[in-house]
Amino acid sequence: MTILWGSASGLSTGTTLPNKNPGRNNYMGKDLATGDFNGDGKQDLAVINGSKTYVYRGPFKRSGTTGTVTMLDKTSSFYSTALIAGKVNGDSKTDLAIIGDVATPEYIASDVWFIKGGASSHPRPSGSVTVSRGHVETLPDGTEVKLGVWIMNQKSRRTKLSTDKLATLAGLGLEWATA
């Protein structure tokens, strides 16, 4: 994936980001989202690379250097498919939703990981999450994701959710998943 540098006179050179998941057909840049995910005042870049999501912390330099790079979805059963960045929970920080599929021996299901933005060394699930039922995120291709409805559906079905799924949701800051 290459960052193109621009100026008032147009695009100039490009800088290739280091690939943290090299391999055949890994589709680096399958989806991406930008925002200041850790609250340090510099733009960061979330990238789907293969089936995993990596955050490249800013600043980005023409030499190709970046801040640290963090893989967010480290479980082998979660496969990232889309990213949404936005200020979701009203605290004015850029949050990140990772949409993907979870595969277990029993089922394959869609899932969303909500990563609360804020001042930390790297984005990670933390804190309490409050998203209104009516909250909708729009993907770059125009697809609408009813994140609030999805969360409310998970909450209403919590007695039927697996222990692993409840632990994942609790780790993302959904306090009702621990009750």
Short mmCIF file of C-alpha atoms in Angstrom, two decimals:
data_model
loop_
_atom_site.label_atom_id
_atom_site.label_comp_id
_atom_site.label_asym_id
_atom_site.label_seq_id
_atom_site.Cartn_x
_atom_site.Cartn_y
_atom_site.Cartn_z
CA MET A 1 0.00 0.00 0.00
CA THR A 2 1.35 3.40 -0.94
CA ILE A 3 0.73 6.84 0.53
CA LEU A 4 0.80 9.50 -2.16
CA TRP A 5 2.17 12.88 -1.15
CA GLY A 6 0.43 15.94 -2.47
CA SER A 7 0.87 19.69 -2.57
CA ALA A 8 -0.79 22.69 -4.16
CA SER A 9 0.74 21.62 -7.48
CA GLY A 10 -0.64 18.05 -7.31
CA LEU A 11 0.57 14.59 -6.34
CA SER A 12 4.28 13.95 -6.22
CA THR A 13 6.03 10.90 -4.78
CA GLY A 14 4.69 7.89 -2.96
CA THR A 15 5.77 6.04 0.16
CA THR A 16 5.11 2.31 0.51
CA LEU A 17 4.05 1.19 3.98
CA PRO A 18 5.76 -1.88 5.43
CA ASN A 19 3.64 -5.02 5.06
CA LYS A 20 3.21 -6.61 8.50
CA ASN A 21 1.51 -9.72 7.11
CA PRO A 22 3.51 -10.68 4.01
CA GLY A 23 2.31 -13.60 1.99
CA ARG A 24 0.57 -14.61 -1.16
CA ASN A 25 -2.86 -13.01 -1.80
CA ASN A 26 -2.96 -11.13 1.51
CA TYR A 27 -4.89 -8.17 0.05
CA MET A 28 -3.16 -5.44 2.05
CA GLY A 29 -5.48 -2.46 1.92
CA LYS A 30 -8.65 -4.50 1.33
CA ASP A 31 -10.28 -1.80 3.47
CA LEU A 32 -8.90 1.11 5.45
CA ALA A 33 -10.02 3.84 7.80
CA THR A 34 -8.26 6.92 9.14
CA GLY A 35 -8.50 8.85 12.37
CA ASP A 36 -6.61 9.76 15.50
CA PHE A 37 -7.41 6.48 17.22
CA ASN A 38 -5.10 6.95 20.21
CA GLY A 39 -5.66 10.65 20.88
CA ASP A 40 -2.09 11.84 20.25
CA GLY A 41 -3.09 14.48 17.67
CA LYS A 42 -1.66 12.55 14.69
CA GLN A 43 -3.67 10.71 12.05
CA ASP A 44 -3.46 6.93 12.20
CA LEU A 45 -4.33 4.39 9.51
CA ALA A 46 -6.28 1.17 10.14
CA VAL A 47 -5.74 -1.39 7.36
CA ILE A 48 -7.14 -4.83 6.65
CA ASN A 49 -4.21 -6.95 5.58
CA GLY A 50 -5.25 -10.49 4.74
CA SER A 51 -7.90 -11.26 7.35
CA LYS A 52 -6.40 -9.14 10.14
CA THR A 53 -6.58 -5.45 11.03
CA TYR A 54 -3.44 -3.44 11.70
CA VAL A 55 -3.19 0.16 12.93
CA TYR A 56 -0.24 2.15 11.63
CA ARG A 57 0.26 5.07 14.01
CA GLY A 58 1.14 8.46 12.62
CA PRO A 59 3.00 10.50 11.79
CA PHE A 60 3.78 9.15 8.34
CA LYS A 61 7.04 10.26 6.75
CA ARG A 62 8.20 10.31 3.15
CA SER A 63 11.03 7.98 4.18
CA GLY A 64 8.42 5.28 4.93
CA THR A 65 8.70 5.42 8.70
CA THR A 66 5.59 5.41 10.84
CA GLY A 67 4.82 5.12 14.49
CA THR A 68 4.24 1.67 15.94
CA VAL A 69 2.13 -0.88 14.07
CA THR A 70 -0.36 -2.91 16.11
CA MET A 71 -2.38 -5.95 15.04
CA LEU A 72 -5.81 -5.54 16.66
CA ASP A 73 -7.63 -8.81 16.00
CA LYS A 74 -5.25 -11.47 17.26
CA THR A 75 -7.69 -14.38 17.48
CA SER A 76 -7.44 -16.98 14.75
CA SER A 77 -11.23 -17.31 14.48
CA PHE A 78 -11.98 -13.63 13.58
CA TYR A 79 -11.63 -12.52 9.95
CA SER A 80 -11.79 -8.75 9.32
CA THR A 81 -13.92 -7.70 6.35
CA ALA A 82 -14.61 -3.96 6.81
CA LEU A 83 -13.56 -0.97 8.92
CA ILE A 84 -15.55 2.05 10.09
CA ALA A 85 -14.01 5.04 11.85
CA GLY A 86 -16.14 7.65 13.56
CA LYS A 87 -16.98 9.43 16.76
CA VAL A 88 -19.59 6.96 17.96
CA ASN A 89 -20.02 7.24 21.71
CA GLY A 90 -20.11 11.02 22.23
CA ASP A 91 -16.67 11.50 23.83
CA SER A 92 -15.26 13.33 20.73
CA LYS A 93 -12.54 10.70 20.16
CA THR A 94 -12.25 8.65 16.96
CA ASP A 95 -13.48 5.11 17.55
CA LEU A 96 -12.99 2.11 15.27
CA ALA A 97 -15.44 -0.67 14.43
CA ILE A 98 -14.01 -3.79 12.84
CA ILE A 99 -16.63 -5.84 11.03
CA GLY A 100 -15.82 -9.45 10.33
CA ASP A 101 -16.74 -13.07 10.49
CA VAL A 102 -16.22 -15.46 13.37
CA ALA A 103 -15.67 -19.09 12.53
CA THR A 104 -16.02 -21.85 15.10
CA PRO A 105 -16.62 -25.58 14.64
CA GLU A 106 -20.32 -24.92 15.35
CA TYR A 107 -21.07 -21.84 13.24
CA ILE A 108 -19.91 -18.92 11.11
CA ALA A 109 -21.41 -15.57 12.06
CA SER A 110 -20.87 -11.88 11.45
CA ASP A 111 -19.44 -9.89 14.32
CA VAL A 112 -18.35 -6.34 15.14
CA TRP A 113 -15.46 -5.36 17.37
CA PHE A 114 -15.80 -1.84 18.78
CA ILE A 115 -12.51 -0.24 19.74
CA LYS A 116 -12.93 2.88 21.82
CA GLY A 117 -10.60 5.71 20.83
CA GLY A 118 -8.55 7.57 23.36
CA ALA A 119 -5.18 8.38 24.81
CA SER A 120 -3.30 5.10 24.94
CA SER A 121 -0.15 3.72 23.39
CA HIS A 122 -2.28 1.94 20.79
CA PRO A 123 -5.98 1.38 20.18
CA ARG A 124 -7.43 -1.41 22.22
CA PRO A 125 -10.84 -2.39 23.50
CA SER A 126 -11.45 -0.53 26.73
CA GLY A 127 -13.93 1.38 28.85
CA SER A 128 -17.68 1.54 28.69
CA VAL A 129 -19.48 1.67 25.37
CA THR A 130 -22.73 3.52 24.81
CA VAL A 131 -24.20 3.49 21.31
CA SER A 132 -27.82 4.53 20.68
CA ARG A 133 -30.13 1.93 19.12
CA GLY A 134 -30.65 4.17 16.10
CA HIS A 135 -26.94 4.70 15.39
CA VAL A 136 -26.05 3.87 11.77
CA GLU A 137 -22.59 3.90 10.18
CA THR A 138 -22.21 4.23 6.40
CA LEU A 139 -19.39 2.31 4.72
CA PRO A 140 -17.44 3.87 1.84
CA ASP A 141 -19.43 1.77 -0.65
CA GLY A 142 -22.71 3.22 0.69
CA THR A 143 -23.70 0.15 2.72
CA GLU A 144 -25.34 1.09 5.99
CA VAL A 145 -24.40 -0.80 9.15
CA LYS A 146 -26.98 -0.54 11.92
CA LEU A 147 -24.42 -0.79 14.72
CA GLY A 148 -26.89 0.25 17.44
CA VAL A 149 -29.44 -2.37 16.41
CA TRP A 150 -26.72 -5.05 16.24
CA ILE A 151 -25.53 -4.25 19.76
CA MET A 152 -29.10 -4.22 21.12
CA ASN A 153 -29.79 -7.58 19.44
CA GLN A 154 -26.69 -9.08 21.04
CA LYS A 155 -27.78 -7.69 24.42
CA SER A 156 -31.30 -9.12 24.11
CA ARG A 157 -29.86 -12.54 23.19
CA ARG A 158 -27.10 -12.54 25.81
CA THR A 159 -28.42 -15.66 27.55
CA LYS A 160 -27.93 -17.55 24.26
CA LEU A 161 -24.43 -16.20 23.52
CA SER A 162 -21.39 -18.39 24.06
CA THR A 163 -19.06 -17.69 26.97
CA ASP A 164 -16.34 -16.72 24.48
CA LYS A 165 -18.59 -14.21 22.71
CA LEU A 166 -19.70 -12.68 26.03
CA ALA A 167 -16.06 -12.38 27.11
CA THR A 168 -15.17 -10.69 23.80
CA LEU A 169 -18.06 -8.23 24.12
CA ALA A 170 -17.17 -7.51 27.76
CA GLY A 171 -13.56 -6.93 26.73
CA LEU A 172 -14.80 -4.35 24.22
CA GLY A 173 -16.46 -2.37 27.00
CA LEU A 174 -20.03 -3.66 26.77
CA GLU A 175 -20.70 -3.86 30.50
CA TRP A 176 -23.97 -5.80 30.11
CA ALA A 177 -21.95 -8.75 28.75
CA THR A 178 -20.40 -9.31 32.22
CA ALA A 179 -23.74 -9.35 34.10
#
